[in-house]
XYZ file of C-alpha atoms in Angstrom:
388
model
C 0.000 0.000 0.000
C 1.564 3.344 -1.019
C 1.963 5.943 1.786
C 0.261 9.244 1.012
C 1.593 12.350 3.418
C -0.798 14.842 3.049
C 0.572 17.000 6.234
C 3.026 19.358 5.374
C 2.089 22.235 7.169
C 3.298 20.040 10.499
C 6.629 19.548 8.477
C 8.197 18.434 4.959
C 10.245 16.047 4.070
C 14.011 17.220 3.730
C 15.232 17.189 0.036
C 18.353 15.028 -0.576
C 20.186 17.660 -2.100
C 20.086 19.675 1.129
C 20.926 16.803 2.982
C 23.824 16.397 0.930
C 25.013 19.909 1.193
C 24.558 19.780 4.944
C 27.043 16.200 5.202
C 30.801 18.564 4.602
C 29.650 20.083 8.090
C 28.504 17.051 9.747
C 31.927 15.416 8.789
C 34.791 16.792 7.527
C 34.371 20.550 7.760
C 33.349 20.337 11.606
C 34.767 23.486 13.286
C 32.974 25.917 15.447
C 32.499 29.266 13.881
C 33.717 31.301 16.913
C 37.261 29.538 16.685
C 39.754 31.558 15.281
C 42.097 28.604 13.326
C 41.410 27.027 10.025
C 38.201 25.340 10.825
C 36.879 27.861 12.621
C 37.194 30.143 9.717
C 35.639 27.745 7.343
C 32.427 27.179 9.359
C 32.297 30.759 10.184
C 32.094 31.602 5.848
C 29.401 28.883 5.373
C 27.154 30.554 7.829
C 28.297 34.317 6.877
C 27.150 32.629 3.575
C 24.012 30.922 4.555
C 23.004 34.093 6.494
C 23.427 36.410 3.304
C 21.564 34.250 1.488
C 18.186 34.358 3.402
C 18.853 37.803 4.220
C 18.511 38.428 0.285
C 15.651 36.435 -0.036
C 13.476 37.955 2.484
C 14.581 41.720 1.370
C 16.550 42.185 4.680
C 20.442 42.674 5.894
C 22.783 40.247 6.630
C 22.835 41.895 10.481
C 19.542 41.547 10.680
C 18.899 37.889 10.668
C 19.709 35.844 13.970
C 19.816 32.096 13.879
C 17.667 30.023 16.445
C 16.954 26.477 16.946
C 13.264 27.074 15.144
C 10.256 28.738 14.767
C 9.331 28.305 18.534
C 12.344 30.132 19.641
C 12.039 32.917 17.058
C 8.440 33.590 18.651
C 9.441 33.704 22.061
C 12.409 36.123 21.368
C 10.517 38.102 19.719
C 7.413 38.762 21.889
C 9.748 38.422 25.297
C 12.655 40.291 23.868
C 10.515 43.358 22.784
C 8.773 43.133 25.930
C 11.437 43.348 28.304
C 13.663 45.800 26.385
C 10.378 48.406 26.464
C 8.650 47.772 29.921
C 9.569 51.624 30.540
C 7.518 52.564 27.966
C 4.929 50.487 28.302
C 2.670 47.247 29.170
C 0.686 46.383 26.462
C 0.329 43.670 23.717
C -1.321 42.917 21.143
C -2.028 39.361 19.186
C -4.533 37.297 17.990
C -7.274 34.688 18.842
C -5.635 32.405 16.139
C -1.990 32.612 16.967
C -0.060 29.371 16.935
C 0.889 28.410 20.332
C 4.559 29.578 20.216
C 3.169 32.888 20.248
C -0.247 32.305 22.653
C 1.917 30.898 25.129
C 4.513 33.554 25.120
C 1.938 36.372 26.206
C 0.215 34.244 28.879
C 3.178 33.882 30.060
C 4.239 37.461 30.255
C 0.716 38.137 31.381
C 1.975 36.581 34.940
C 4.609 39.175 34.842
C 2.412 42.087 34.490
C 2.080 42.374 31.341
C -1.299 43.148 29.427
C -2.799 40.966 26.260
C -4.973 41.965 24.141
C -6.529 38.782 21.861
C -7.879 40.188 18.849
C -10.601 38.076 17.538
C -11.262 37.067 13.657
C -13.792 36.934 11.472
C -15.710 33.392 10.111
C -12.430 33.300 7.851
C -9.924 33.388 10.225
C -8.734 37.210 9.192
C -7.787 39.603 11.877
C -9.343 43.496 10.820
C -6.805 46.483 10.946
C -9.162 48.585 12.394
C -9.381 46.292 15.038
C -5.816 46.280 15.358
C -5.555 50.383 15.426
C -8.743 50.325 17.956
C -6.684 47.938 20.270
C -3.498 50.417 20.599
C -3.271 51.998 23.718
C -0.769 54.626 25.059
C 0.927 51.609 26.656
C 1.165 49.612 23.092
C 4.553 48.177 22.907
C 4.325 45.346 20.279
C 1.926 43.169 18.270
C 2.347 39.955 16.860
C 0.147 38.502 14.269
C 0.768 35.812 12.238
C 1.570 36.082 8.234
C -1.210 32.775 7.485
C -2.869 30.485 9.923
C -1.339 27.158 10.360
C -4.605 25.389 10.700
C -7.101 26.669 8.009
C -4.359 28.501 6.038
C -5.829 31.815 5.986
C -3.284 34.366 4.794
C -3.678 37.848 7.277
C -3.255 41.701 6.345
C -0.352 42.228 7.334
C 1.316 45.257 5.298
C -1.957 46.427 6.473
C -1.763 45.580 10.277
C 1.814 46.736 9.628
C 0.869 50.452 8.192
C -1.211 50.796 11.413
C 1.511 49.573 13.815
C 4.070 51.825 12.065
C 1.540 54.789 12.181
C 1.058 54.481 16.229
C 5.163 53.762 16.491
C 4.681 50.015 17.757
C 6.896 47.306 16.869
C 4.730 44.178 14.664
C 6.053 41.120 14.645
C 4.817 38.486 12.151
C 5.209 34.725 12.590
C 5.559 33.279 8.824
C 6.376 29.794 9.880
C 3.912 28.846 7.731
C 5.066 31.268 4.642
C 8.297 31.498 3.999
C 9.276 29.180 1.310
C 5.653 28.577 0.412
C 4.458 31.582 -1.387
C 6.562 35.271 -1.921
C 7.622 36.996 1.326
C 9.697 40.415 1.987
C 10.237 42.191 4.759
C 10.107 45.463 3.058
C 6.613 44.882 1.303
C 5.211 43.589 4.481
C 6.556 46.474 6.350
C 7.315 44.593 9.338
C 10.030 44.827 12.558
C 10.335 41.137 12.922
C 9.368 38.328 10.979
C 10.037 34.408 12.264
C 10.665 31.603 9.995
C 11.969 27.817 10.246
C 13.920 25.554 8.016
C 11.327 22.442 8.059
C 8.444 24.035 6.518
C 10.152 24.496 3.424
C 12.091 21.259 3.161
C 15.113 21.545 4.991
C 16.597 20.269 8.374
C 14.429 20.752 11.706
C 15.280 22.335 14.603
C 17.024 25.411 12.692
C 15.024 28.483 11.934
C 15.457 32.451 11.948
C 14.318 35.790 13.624
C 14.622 38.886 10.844
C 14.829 42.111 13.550
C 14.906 45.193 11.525
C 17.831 47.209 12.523
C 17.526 49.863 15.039
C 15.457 47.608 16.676
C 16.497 46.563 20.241
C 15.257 43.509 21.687
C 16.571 41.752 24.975
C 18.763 38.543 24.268
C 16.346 35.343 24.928
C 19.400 32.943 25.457
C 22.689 34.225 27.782
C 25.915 32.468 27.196
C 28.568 33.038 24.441
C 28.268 36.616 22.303
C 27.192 34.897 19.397
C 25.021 36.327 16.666
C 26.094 39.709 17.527
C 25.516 39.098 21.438
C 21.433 38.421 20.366
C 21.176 34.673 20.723
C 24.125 32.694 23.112
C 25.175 29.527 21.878
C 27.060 28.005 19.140
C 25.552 28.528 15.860
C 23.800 25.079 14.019
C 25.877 25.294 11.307
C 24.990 22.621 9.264
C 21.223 22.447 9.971
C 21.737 26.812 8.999
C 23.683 25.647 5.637
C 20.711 23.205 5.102
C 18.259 25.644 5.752
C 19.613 28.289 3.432
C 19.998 25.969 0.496
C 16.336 24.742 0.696
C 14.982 28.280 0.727
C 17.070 28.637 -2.313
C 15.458 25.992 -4.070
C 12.186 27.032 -2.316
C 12.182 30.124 -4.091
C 13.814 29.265 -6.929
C 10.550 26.917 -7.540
C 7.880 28.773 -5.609
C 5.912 30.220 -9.499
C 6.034 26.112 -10.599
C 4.900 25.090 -7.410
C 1.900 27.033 -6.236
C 0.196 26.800 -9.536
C 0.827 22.770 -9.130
C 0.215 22.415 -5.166
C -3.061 24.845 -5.624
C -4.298 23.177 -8.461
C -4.330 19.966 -6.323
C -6.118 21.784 -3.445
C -8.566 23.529 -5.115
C -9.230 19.738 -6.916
C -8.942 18.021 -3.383
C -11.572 20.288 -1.984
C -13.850 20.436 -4.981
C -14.182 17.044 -4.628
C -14.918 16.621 -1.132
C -17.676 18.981 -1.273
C -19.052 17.190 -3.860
C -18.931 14.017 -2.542
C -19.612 14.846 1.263
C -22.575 16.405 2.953
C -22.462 17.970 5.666
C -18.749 19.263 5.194
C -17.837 22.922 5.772
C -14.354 24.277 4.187
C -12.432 26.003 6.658
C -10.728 29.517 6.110
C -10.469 31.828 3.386
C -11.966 30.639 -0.065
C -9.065 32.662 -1.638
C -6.978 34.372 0.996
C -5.213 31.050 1.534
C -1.856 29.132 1.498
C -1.408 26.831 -1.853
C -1.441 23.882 -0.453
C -4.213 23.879 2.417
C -7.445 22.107 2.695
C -9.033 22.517 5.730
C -12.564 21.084 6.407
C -14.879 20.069 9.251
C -17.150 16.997 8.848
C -20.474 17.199 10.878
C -21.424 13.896 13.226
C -17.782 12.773 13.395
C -14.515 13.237 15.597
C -11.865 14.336 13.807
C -9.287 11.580 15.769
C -11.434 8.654 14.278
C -11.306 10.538 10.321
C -7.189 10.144 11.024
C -6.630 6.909 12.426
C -9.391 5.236 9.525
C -7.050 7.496 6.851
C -4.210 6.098 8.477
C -5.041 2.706 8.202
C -5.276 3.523 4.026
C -2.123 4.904 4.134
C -3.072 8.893 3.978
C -1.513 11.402 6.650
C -3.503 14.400 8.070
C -3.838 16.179 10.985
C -7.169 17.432 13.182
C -4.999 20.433 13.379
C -1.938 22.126 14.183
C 0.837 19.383 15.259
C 1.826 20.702 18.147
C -1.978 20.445 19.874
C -2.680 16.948 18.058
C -2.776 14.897 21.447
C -4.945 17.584 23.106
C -9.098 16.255 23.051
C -10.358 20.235 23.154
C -11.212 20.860 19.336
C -9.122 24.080 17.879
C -9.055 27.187 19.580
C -8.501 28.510 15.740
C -11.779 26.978 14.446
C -13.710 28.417 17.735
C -12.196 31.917 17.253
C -13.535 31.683 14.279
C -17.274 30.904 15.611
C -17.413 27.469 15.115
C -19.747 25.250 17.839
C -17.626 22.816 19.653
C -19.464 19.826 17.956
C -18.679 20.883 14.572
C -14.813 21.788 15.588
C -14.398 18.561 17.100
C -14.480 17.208 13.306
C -11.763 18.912 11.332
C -9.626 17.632 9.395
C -6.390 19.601 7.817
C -4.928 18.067 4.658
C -1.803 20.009 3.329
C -0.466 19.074 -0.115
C 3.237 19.750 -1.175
C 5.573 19.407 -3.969
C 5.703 15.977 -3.725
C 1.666 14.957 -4.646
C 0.262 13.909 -7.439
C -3.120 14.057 -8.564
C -3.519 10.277 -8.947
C -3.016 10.500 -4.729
C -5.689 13.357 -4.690
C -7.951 11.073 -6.165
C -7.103 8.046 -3.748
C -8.291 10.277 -1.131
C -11.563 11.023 -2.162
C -12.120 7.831 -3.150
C -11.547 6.481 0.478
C -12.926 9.481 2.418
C -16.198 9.579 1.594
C -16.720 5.948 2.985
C -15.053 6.491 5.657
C -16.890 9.484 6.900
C -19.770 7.551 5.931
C -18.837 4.152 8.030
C -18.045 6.828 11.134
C -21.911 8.559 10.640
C -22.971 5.066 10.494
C -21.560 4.305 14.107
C -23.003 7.727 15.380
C -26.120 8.324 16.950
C -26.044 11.941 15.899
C -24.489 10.640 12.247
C -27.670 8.852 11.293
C -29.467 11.498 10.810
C -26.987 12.643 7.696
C -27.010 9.196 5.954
């Protein structure tokens, strides 16, 4: 039975060619960048290389990209680095309803230091307004964060819009583009933001590696003490393979992004046609055109989502009920009930993300099998029967 992986919005398989340019560092060319002898030196060009490279691609400076271990990381030093470098001038933040966790988490927990959160909420589509955004400033506004597309239902936000706004009232904007970068076109400059996270596995490369873009001029408190590297803004010694990897990938990311989004949304828009056709009951989830390439994100009525994933399993298909990191949680998607879902509809969603590996022969595997097995769950339901 051939394996179909239809989740790449939890992570993507790395390419072999990245793998193979990440090998010299694993092996032979070893050295720790902050050494000062011959292998020092030669790790310490591959990342000044690596980091010129995806500061070109995202429109930014070389000095203005710091390496972390991920997208996580670049989140939290962020939101806490902006934070604690302007409590003097002020107490407030501003986010989302919909904001991954890396993000949610971070205010809560500078909320138990004080701090003040404001959680905008979203339309049925998942989009956050700018005027709610410029109602929510305060005098105390020091920062908002608001994701470039939702991770879950794929919506893509405002955000040279939200960014205008924040640059208007002189507050830092952070966006989290996890879910962007490498997928469809993304610059710093056009977007018009401060700070902008990314990671390496979203886009085909190595995991645990991403990035933080911080504009210059903008000061942000260190999230890791140690060593001075990265320009004293992130201790520790640089991932230097997992950073080479990461840079070639978004090469070949970008280099391939026109090809790809026509192919990868030509299989959503197929993969969702058909399951609207062939499913009652079913409700599409996020923006019908405001939406990443390769998302289709739906909720089935009468059904868990947990028992649609282990019966799609069991053909061979990968999804998710969700974002990865919440997949062992039973609550149903804070994302689907900011977005004014009922908790017994939420509790049946079902994220399938295409990449650049799927075909549409696969596309068609899947909605041959899903429909029966939505049906064979309904069947099983007491609430189900009534939408045989």
């Amino acid at each position: 039975m051939e394996k179909i992986y239809l989740d790449h919005a939890a992570t993507t398989p790395m390419r072999p060619e990245v793998l193979d340019a990440m090998l010299p560092y694993l092996k032979d060319r070893f050295g720790n960048p902050s050494s000062i002898h011959s292998f020092g030196r030669e790790a310490r060009k591959a990342l000044d290389e690596a980091r010129d490279k995806i500061a070109a691609i995202i429109g930014a400076g070389p000095d203005e990209i710091i390496f972390t271990s991920g997208g996580t990381e670049a989140d939290n030093s962020a939101i806490k680095g902006i934070a604690l470098a302007r409590r003097d001038k002020g107490n407030h933040i501003i986010t989302s309803s919909i904001e991954h966790h890396a993000v949610l988490d971070s205010c809560k927990a500078l909320e138990k230091q004080g701090f003040k959160v404001t959680y905008l909420p979203v339309d049925q589509y998942g989009l956050v307004r700018p005027e709610d955004v410029r109602s929510a400033i305060t005098d105390e506004t020091i920062l908002i964060s608001i994701m470039h597309a939702n991770n879950e239902v794929g919506t893509i936000e405002p955000i040279a819009e939200i960014a205008r706004v924040a640059r208007e009232k002189g507050v830092y904007f952070h966006t989290d583009a996890v879910q962007t970068v490498g997928q469809i076109p993304v610059n710093v400059e056009d977007l018009g933001v401060d700070m902008l996270s990314l990671s390496a596995h979203k886009f085909y490369g190595p995991k645990g590696v991403g990035a933080l873009y911080v504009r210059k001029g903008v000061r942000a408190l260190p999230f890791m003490h140690g060593g001075g590297q990265e320009r004293g803004r992130r201790a520790g010694t640089e991932n230097v393979p997992g950073i080479v990897g990461m840079a070639y990938a978004l090469e070949l990311a970008v280099k391939e992004m026109d090809e790809n989004i026509k192919k990868v949304s030509g299989l959503r828009d197929a993969l969702i046609r058909g399951v609207t056709e062939r499913i009652d009951h079913v409700r599409v989830n996020g923006h019908p055109v405001k939406r990443l390439p390769g998302n289709a994100s739906f909720c089935f009525e009468f059904v868990e989502g947990e028992s649609i994933l282990l019966n799609l399993d069991m053909k061979g298909i990968a999804g998710s009920s969700g974002s990865a990191c919440t997949s062992g949680s039973l609550e149903p998607s804070h994302v689907l009930l900011a977005m004014g879902l009922p908790h017994e509809i939420a509790h049946g969603s079902l994220r399938l993300t295409l990449g650049r590996d799927n075909t549409m022969e696969q596309v068609r595997y899947v909605l041959d099998v899903l429909p029966e097995i939505i049906s064979k769950l309904r069947s099983m339901s007491p609430f189900g029967r009534t939408a045989q």
